[in-house]
Coordinates of C-alpha atoms in Angstrom, one line a residue:
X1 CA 111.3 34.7 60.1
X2 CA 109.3 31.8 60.8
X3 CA 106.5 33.2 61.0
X4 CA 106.7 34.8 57.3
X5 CA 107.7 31.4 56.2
X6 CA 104.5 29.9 58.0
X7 CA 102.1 32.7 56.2
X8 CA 103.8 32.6 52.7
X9 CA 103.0 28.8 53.2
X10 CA 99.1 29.3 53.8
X11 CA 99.5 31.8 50.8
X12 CA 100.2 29.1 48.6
X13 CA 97.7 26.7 49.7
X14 CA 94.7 28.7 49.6
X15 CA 95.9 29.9 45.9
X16 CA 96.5 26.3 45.5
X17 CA 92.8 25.6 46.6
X18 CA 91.3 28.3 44.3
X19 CA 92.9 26.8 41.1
X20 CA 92.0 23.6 41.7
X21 CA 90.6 21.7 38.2
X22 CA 86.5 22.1 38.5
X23 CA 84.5 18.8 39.1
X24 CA 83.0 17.4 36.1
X25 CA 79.7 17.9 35.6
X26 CA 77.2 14.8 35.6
X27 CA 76.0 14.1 32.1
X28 CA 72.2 13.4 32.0
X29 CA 70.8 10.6 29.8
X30 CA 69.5 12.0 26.4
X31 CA 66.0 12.2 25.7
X32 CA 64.6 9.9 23.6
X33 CA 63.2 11.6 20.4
X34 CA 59.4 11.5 21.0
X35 CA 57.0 10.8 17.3
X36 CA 54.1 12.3 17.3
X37 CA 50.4 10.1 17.6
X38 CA 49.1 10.2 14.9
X39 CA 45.0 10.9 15.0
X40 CA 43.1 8.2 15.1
X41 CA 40.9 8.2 11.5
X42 CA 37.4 6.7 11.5
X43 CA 36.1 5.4 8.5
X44 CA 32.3 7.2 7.8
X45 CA 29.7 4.7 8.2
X46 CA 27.9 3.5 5.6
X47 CA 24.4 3.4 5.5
X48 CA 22.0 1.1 4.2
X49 CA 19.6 2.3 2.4
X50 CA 16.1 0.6 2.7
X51 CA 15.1 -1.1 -0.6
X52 CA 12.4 1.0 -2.6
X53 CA 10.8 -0.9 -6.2
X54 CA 11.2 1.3 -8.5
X55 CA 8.1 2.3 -10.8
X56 CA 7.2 -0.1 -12.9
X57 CA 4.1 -1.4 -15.1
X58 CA 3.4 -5.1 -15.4
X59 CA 1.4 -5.1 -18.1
X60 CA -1.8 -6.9 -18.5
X61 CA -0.9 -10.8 -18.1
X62 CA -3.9 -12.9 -19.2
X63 CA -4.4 -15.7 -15.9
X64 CA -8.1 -17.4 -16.6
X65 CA -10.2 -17.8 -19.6
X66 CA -11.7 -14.0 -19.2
X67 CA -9.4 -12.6 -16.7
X68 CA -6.7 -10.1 -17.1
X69 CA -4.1 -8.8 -14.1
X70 CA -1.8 -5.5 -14.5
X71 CA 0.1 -4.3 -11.5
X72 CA 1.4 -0.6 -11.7
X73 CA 4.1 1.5 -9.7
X74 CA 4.5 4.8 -9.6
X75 CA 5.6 8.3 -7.7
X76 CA 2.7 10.2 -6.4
X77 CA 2.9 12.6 -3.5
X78 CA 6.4 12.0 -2.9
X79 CA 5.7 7.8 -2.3
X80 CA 5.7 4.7 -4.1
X81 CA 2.4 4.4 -5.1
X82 CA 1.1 0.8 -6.0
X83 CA -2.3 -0.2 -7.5
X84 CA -3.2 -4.1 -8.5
X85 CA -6.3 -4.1 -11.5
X86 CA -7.8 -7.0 -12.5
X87 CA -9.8 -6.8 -16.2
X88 CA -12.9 -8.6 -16.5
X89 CA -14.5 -9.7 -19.7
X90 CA -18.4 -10.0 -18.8
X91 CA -19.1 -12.2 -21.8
X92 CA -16.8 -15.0 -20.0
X93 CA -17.7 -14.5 -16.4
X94 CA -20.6 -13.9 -14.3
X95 CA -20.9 -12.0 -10.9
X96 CA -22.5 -12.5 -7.5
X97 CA -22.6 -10.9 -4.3
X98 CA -21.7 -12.5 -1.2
X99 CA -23.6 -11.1 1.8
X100 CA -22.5 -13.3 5.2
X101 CA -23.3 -10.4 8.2
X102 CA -23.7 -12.7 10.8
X103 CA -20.6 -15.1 9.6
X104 CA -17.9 -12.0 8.0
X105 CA -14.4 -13.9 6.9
X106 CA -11.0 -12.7 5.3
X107 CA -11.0 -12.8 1.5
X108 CA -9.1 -15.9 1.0
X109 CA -12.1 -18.0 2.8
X110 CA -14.5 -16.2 0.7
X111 CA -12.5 -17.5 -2.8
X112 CA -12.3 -21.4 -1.1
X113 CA -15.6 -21.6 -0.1
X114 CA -17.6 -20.2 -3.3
X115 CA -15.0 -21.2 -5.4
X116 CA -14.5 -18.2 -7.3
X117 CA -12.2 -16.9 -9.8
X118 CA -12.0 -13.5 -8.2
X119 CA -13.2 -11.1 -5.2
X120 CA -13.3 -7.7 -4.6
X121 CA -14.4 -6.1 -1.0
X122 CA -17.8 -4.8 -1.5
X123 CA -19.3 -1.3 -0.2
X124 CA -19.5 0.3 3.5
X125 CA -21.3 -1.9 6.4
X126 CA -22.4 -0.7 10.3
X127 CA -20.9 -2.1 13.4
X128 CA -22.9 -4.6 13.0
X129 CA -22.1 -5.8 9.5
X130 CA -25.5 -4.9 7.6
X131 CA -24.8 -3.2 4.5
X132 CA -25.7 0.6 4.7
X133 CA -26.8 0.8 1.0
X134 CA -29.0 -1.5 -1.5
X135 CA -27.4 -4.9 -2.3
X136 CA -28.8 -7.7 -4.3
X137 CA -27.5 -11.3 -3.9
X138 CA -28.9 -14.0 -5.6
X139 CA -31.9 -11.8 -6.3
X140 CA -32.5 -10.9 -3.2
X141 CA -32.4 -7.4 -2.0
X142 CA -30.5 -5.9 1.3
X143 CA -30.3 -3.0 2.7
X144 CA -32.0 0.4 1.4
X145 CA -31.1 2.5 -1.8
X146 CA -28.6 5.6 -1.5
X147 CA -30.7 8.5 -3.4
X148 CA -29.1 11.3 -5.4
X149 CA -25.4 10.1 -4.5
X150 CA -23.2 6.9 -5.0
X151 CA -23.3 4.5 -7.7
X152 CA -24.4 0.8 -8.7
X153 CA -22.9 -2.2 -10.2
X154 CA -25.5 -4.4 -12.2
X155 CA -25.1 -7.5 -13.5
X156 CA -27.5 -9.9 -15.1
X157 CA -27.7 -14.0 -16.1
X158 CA -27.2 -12.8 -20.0
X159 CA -23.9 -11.2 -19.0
X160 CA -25.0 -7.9 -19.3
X161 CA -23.4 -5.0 -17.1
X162 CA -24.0 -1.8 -15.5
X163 CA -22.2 0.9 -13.4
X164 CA -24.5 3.6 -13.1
X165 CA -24.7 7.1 -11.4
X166 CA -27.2 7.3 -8.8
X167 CA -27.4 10.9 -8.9
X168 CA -28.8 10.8 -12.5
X169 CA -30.3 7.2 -12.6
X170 CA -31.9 6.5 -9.7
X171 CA -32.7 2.9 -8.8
X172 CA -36.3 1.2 -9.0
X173 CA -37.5 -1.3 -6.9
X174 CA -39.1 -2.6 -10.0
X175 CA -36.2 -3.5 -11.3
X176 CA -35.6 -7.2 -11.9
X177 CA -31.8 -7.6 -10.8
X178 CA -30.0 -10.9 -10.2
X179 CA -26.9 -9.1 -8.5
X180 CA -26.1 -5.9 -7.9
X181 CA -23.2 -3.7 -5.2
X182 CA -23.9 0.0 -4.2
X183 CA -20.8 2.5 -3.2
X184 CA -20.1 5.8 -2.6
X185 CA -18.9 8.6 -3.8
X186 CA -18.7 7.7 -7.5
X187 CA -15.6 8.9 -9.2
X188 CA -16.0 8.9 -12.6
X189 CA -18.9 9.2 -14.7
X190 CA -18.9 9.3 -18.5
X191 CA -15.4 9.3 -18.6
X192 CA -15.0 12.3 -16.4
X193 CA -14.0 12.8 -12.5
X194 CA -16.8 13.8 -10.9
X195 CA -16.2 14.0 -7.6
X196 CA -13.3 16.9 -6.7
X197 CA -13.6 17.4 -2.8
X198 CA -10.5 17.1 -1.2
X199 CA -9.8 16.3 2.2
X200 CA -6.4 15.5 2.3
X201 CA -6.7 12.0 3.7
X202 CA -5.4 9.6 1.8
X203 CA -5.9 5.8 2.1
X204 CA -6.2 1.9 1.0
X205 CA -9.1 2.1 -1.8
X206 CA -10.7 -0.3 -3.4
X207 CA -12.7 0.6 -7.0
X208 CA -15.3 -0.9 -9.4
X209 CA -15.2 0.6 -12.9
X210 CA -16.4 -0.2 -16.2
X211 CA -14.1 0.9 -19.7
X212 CA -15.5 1.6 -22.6
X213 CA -15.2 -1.9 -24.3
X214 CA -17.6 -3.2 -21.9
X215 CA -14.8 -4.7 -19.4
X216 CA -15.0 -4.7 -15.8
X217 CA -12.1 -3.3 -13.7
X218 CA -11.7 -4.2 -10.2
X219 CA -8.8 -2.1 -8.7
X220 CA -7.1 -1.8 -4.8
X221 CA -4.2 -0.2 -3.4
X222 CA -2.5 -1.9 -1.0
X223 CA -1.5 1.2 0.7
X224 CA -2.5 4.6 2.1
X225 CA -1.7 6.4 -1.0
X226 CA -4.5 8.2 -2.3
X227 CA -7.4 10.8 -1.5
X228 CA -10.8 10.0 -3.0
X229 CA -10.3 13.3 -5.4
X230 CA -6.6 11.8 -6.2
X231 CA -8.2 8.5 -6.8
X232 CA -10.9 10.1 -9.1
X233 CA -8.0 12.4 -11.3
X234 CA -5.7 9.3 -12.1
X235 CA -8.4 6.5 -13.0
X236 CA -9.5 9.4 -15.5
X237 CA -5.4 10.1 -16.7
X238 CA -4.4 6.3 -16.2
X239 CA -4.4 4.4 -19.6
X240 CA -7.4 2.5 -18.7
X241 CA -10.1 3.9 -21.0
X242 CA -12.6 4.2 -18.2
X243 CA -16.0 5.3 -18.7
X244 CA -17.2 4.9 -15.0
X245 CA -15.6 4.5 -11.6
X246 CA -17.1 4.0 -8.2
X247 CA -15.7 3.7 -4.8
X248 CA -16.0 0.9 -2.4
X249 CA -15.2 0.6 1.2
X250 CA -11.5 1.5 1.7
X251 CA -8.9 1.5 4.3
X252 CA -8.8 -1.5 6.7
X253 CA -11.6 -3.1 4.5
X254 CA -9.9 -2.8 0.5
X255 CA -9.0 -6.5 -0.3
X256 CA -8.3 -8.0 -4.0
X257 CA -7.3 -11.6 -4.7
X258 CA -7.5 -14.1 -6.8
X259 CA -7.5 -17.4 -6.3
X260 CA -4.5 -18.2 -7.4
X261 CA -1.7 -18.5 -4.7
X262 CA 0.8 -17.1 -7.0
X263 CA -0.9 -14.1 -7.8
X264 CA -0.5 -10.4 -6.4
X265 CA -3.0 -9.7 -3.9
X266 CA -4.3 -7.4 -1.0
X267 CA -5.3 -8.3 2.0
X268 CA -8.0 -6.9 4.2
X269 CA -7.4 -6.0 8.0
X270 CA -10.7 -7.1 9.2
X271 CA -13.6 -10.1 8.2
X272 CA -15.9 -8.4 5.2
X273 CA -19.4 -9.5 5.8
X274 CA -19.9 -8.2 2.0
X275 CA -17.5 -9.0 -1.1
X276 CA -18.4 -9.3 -4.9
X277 CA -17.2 -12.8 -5.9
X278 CA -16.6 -13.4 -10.2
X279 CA -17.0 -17.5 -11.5
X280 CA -16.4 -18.8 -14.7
X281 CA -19.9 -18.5 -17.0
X282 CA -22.0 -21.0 -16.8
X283 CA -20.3 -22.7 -13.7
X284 CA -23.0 -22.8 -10.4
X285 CA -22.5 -20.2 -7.8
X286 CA -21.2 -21.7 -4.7
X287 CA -21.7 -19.8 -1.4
X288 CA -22.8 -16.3 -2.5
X289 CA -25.5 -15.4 -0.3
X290 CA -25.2 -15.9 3.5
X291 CA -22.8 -19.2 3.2
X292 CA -25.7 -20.9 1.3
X293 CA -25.3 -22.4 -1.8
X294 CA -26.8 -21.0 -5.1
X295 CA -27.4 -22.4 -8.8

């Protein structure tokens, strides 16, 4: 009996043990509810773009008793193109050369020593600075003649003027010249381009030409913009009435000022032992030839 009693009793307890109320289950924190980063935007940079002139035309501006300036800008072969002309009346003005070989100088020190209204590089020189063609400064002759090619400037006391074709006038040492500038090639000749070989290099040039009213044009680009041919086709479709055009020594050389420090001008990269200076008529010539003075 007791031992019934004793099993019935270990019965209970291990039903009693089985029914027992479950443990509660730990409750974990809550997440916090994450918001999403937003992408980081940067702003596109904006560039600067370089400055460009645009085209422009200046228009002749009258700046000395006989002395005209017109500066033009312009597309051509995908660049800004710039070219600086200065209009000469030969009835107002007279012209020299200045020939200093041994003594070459920038432009600016050519205009303060002769005094001059206006200069001009003149034509092609050795490594030694003698000219390699026929100029005459002061009367006196340097250098030797180019025959059948290139092109002369003449200009006498009356205030006559010349800008011939070598080709088909030839010079004469006979001749009786006060002052007088050879280049080469010559670009345009009775109002025509004459010279049409292209090379494809294009530079600084620096041009003598003569219009059909008897004017005097002396014309430089400041930079590399133009082949010889090029230069030849827009002097002949630029409104400059032109009757003849011939080329001086370019590149590092071309130089145009006058003296005038408010004026547009361009400089040379090197001394020029040769320039063609332009005075006021009937002032004296100061400096022309070989640093020396001349009446």
């Amino acid at each position: 009996m007791l031992c019934h009693v004793l099993r019935c009793f270990c019965v209970l307890a291990a039903l009693s043990a089985c029914t027992a109320a479950p443990q509660r289950e730990a409750r974990s924190q809550p997440l916090p509810t994450l918001i999403p980063t937003q992408p980081v935007v940067v702003a596109p940079t904006t560039l600067v773009q370089p400055t460009v002139p645009a085209p422009s035309d200046s228009g002749w501006s009258l700046t000395a008793p006989g002395v005209e300036t017109r500066q033009l800008r312009f597309m051509h072969a995908e660049t800004l193109a710039q070219v600086n002309v200065v209009r000469l009346d030969p009835q107002q003005l007279r012209f020299a050369v200045g020939y200093r070989p041994d003594a070459p100088t920038d432009l600016d020190s050519w205009l303060n020593d002769s005094a001059a209204l206006v200069a001009i590089n003149g034509g092609f020189f050795d490594a030694a600075n003698r000219t390699v063609a026929l100029i005459i400064s002061d009367g006196v002759a340097f250098g030797q003649s180019y025959e059948g090619r290139g092109g002369m400037f003449t200009a006498r006391t009356d205030g006559s003027v010349s800008l011939r074709y070598l080709g088909s006038q030839p010079y004469d040492s006979a001749e009786v010249l006060e002052t007088a500038l050879q280049g080469w090639p010559m670009l345009v000749h009775s109002g025509g381009a004459i010279y049409d070989y292209e090379d494809g290099v294009r530079d600084r040039r620096s041009v003598i030409s003569y219009d059909r009213s008897g004017r005097v044009l002396l014309i430089a680009t400041p930079t590399a913009s133009f082949t010889l041919a090029e230069m030849a086709r827009w002097l002949v479709s630029a409104d400059l009435d032109l009757d003849a055009a011939l080329n001086l020594d370019g590149g590092s050389s071309t130089a145009l000022a006058l003296n005038d420090s408010g004026a547009a001008r361009v400089e040379s990269f090197l001394p020029l032992p040769i320039v063609l200076l332009v005075f006021p008529r009937g002032s004296s010539i100061v400096g022309s030839r070989l640093g020396d003075c001349a009446a």
